[in-house]
Short mmCIF file of C-alpha atoms in Angstrom, two decimals:
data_model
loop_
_atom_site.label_atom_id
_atom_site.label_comp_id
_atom_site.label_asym_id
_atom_site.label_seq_id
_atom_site.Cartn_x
_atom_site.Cartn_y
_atom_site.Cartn_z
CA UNK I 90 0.00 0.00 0.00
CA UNK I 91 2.66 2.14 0.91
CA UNK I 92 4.55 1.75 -2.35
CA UNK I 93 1.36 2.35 -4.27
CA UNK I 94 1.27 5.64 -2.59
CA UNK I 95 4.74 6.31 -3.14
CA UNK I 96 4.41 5.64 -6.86
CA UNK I 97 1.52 7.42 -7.46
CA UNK I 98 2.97 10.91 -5.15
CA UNK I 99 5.82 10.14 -8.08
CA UNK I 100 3.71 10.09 -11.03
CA UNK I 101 1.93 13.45 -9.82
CA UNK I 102 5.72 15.31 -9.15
CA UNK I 103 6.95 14.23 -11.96
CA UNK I 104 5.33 16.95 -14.26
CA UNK I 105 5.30 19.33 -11.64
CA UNK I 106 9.34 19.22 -11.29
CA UNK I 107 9.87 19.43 -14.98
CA UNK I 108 8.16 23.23 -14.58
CA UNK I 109 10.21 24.09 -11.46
CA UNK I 110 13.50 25.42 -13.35
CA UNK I 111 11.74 27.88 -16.07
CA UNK I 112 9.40 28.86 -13.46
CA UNK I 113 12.66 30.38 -11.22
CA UNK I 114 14.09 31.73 -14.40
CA UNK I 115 10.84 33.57 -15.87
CA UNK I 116 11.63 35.97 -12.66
CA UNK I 117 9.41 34.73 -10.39
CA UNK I 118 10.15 36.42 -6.68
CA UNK I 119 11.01 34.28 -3.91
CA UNK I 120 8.43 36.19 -1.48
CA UNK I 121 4.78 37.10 -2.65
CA UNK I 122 5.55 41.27 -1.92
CA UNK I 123 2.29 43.22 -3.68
CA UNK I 124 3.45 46.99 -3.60
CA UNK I 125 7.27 46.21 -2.35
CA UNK I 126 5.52 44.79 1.24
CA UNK I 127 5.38 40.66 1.83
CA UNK I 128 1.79 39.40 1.56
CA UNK I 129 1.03 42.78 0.22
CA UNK I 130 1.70 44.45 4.14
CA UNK I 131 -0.27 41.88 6.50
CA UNK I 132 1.54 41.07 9.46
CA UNK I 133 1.98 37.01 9.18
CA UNK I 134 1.96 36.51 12.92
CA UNK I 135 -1.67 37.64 13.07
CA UNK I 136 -2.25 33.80 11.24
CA UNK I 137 -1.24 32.38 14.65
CA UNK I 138 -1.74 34.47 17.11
CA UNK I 139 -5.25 36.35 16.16
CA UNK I 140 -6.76 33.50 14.00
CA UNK I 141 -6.89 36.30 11.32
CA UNK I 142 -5.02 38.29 8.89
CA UNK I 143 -4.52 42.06 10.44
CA UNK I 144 -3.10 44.52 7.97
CA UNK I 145 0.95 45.83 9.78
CA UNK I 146 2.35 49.17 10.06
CA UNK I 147 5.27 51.08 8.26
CA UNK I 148 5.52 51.91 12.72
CA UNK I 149 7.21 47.82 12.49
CA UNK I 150 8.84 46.87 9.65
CA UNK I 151 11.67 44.67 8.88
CA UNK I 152 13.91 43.03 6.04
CA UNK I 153 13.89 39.41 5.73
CA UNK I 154 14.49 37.20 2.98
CA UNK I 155 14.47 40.17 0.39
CA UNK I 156 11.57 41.62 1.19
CA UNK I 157 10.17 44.30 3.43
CA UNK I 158 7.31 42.95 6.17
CA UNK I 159 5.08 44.86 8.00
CA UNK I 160 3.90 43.74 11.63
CA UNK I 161 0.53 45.13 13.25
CA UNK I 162 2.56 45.87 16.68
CA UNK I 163 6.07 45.56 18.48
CA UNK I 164 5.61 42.49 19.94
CA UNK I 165 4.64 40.90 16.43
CA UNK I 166 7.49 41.85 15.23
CA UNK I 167 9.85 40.63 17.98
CA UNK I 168 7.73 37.14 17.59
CA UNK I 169 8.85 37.47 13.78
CA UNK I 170 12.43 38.40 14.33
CA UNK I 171 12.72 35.13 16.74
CA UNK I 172 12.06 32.75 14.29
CA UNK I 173 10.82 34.00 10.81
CA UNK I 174 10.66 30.63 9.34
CA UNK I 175 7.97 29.69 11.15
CA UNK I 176 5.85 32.67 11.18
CA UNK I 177 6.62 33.09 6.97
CA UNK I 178 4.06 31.90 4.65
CA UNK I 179 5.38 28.41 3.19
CA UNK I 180 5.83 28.94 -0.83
CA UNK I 181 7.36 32.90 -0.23
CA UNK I 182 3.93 33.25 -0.12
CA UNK I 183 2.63 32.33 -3.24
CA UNK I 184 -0.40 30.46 -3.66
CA UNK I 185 0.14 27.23 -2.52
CA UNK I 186 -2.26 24.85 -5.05
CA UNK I 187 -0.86 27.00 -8.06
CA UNK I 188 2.78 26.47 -6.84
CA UNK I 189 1.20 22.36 -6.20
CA UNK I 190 0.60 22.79 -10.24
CA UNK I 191 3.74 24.43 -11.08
CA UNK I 192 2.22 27.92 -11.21
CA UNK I 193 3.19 30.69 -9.46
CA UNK I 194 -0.06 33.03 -8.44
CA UNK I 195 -0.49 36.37 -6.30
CA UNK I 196 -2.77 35.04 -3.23
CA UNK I 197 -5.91 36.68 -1.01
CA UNK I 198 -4.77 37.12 2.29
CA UNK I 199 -8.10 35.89 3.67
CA UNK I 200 -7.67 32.57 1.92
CA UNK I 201 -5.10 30.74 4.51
CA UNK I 202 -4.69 27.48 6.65
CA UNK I 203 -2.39 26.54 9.32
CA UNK I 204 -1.31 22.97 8.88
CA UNK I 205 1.16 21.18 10.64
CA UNK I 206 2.80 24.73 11.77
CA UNK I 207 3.03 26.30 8.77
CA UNK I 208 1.06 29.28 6.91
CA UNK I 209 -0.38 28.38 3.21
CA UNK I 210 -2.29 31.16 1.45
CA UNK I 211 -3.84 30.70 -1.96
CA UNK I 212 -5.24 32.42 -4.01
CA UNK I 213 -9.28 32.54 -3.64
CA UNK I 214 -11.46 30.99 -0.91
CA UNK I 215 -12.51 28.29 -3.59
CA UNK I 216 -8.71 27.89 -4.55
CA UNK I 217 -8.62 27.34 -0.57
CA UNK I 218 -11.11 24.92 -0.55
CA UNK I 219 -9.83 22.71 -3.53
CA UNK I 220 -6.21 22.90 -2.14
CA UNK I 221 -8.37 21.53 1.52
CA UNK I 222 -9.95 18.20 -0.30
CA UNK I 223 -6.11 17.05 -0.53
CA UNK I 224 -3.64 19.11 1.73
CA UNK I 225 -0.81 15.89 1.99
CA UNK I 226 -0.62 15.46 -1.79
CA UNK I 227 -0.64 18.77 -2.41
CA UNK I 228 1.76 20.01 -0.36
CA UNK I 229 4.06 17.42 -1.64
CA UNK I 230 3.85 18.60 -5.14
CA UNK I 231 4.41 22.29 -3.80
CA UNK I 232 7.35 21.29 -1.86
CA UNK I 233 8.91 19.67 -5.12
CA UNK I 234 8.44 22.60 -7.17
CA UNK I 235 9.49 25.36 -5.09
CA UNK I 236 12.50 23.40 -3.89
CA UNK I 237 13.35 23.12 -7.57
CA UNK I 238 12.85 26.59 -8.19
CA UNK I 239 15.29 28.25 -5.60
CA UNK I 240 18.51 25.77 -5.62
#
């Protein structure tokens, strides 16, 4: 059974990898940043802590990873600054069942899940949904592509 599954997970990467390269080099940015701010100015914490996405201030700001992110308060930020991995939106940002398909799409802030510790926005509420019904495959395509993308 498990061997089935691994088989099959390979027959659904396979495509997916063959798109990661020319996706990197059409200039795709490593972090979704709408306007020159990561997810377009909301404060990623707010995910985790607030349930919610909460727009940040230019009051807390910070570089990471390239890009400029805004935090709604102080102690956001300091949460961010301690370990922006896991506060960061998985896929730089980027929709998470496009980058699953090899795509790389802008996302809607209010279309997000938490799973297994990490952010993943996409890119409509349906989008959300769809990318729900299967979150393990998925996730495994993702991870294939984007890890192809940036070596």
């Amino acid at each position: 059974m498990t061997s089935r599954r691994s088989a099959l997970a390979t027959m659904l990467c396979l495509p997916v990898l063959c798109l990661g390269a020319p996706l990197a080099a059409d200039g795709a940015k490593r972090v979704f940043a709408p306007g020159g701010y990561a997810l377009g100015g909301v404060d990623p914490v707010g995910y985790f802590v607030d349930g919610r996405a909460r727009m940040g201030s230019e009051k807390w700001k910070l570089h990471w990873a390239g890009a400029l992110w805004l935090f709604a308060d102080a102690a956001s930020m300091g949460t961010f600054e301690s370990n922006p991995r896991r506060f960061a939106p998985r896929y730089g940002g980027h929709c998470a069942y496009a980058m699953a398909h090899g795509d790389v799409r802008p996302v809607d802030p209010a279309a997000w899940a938490i799973r297994d510790g990490h952010l993943y926005l996409t890119r409509t509420p349906e989008t959300l949904a769809m990318w729900q019904r299967d979150p393990d495959r998925y996730m495994a395509m993702a991870d294939a592509v984007w890890s192809r993308m940036w070596r």
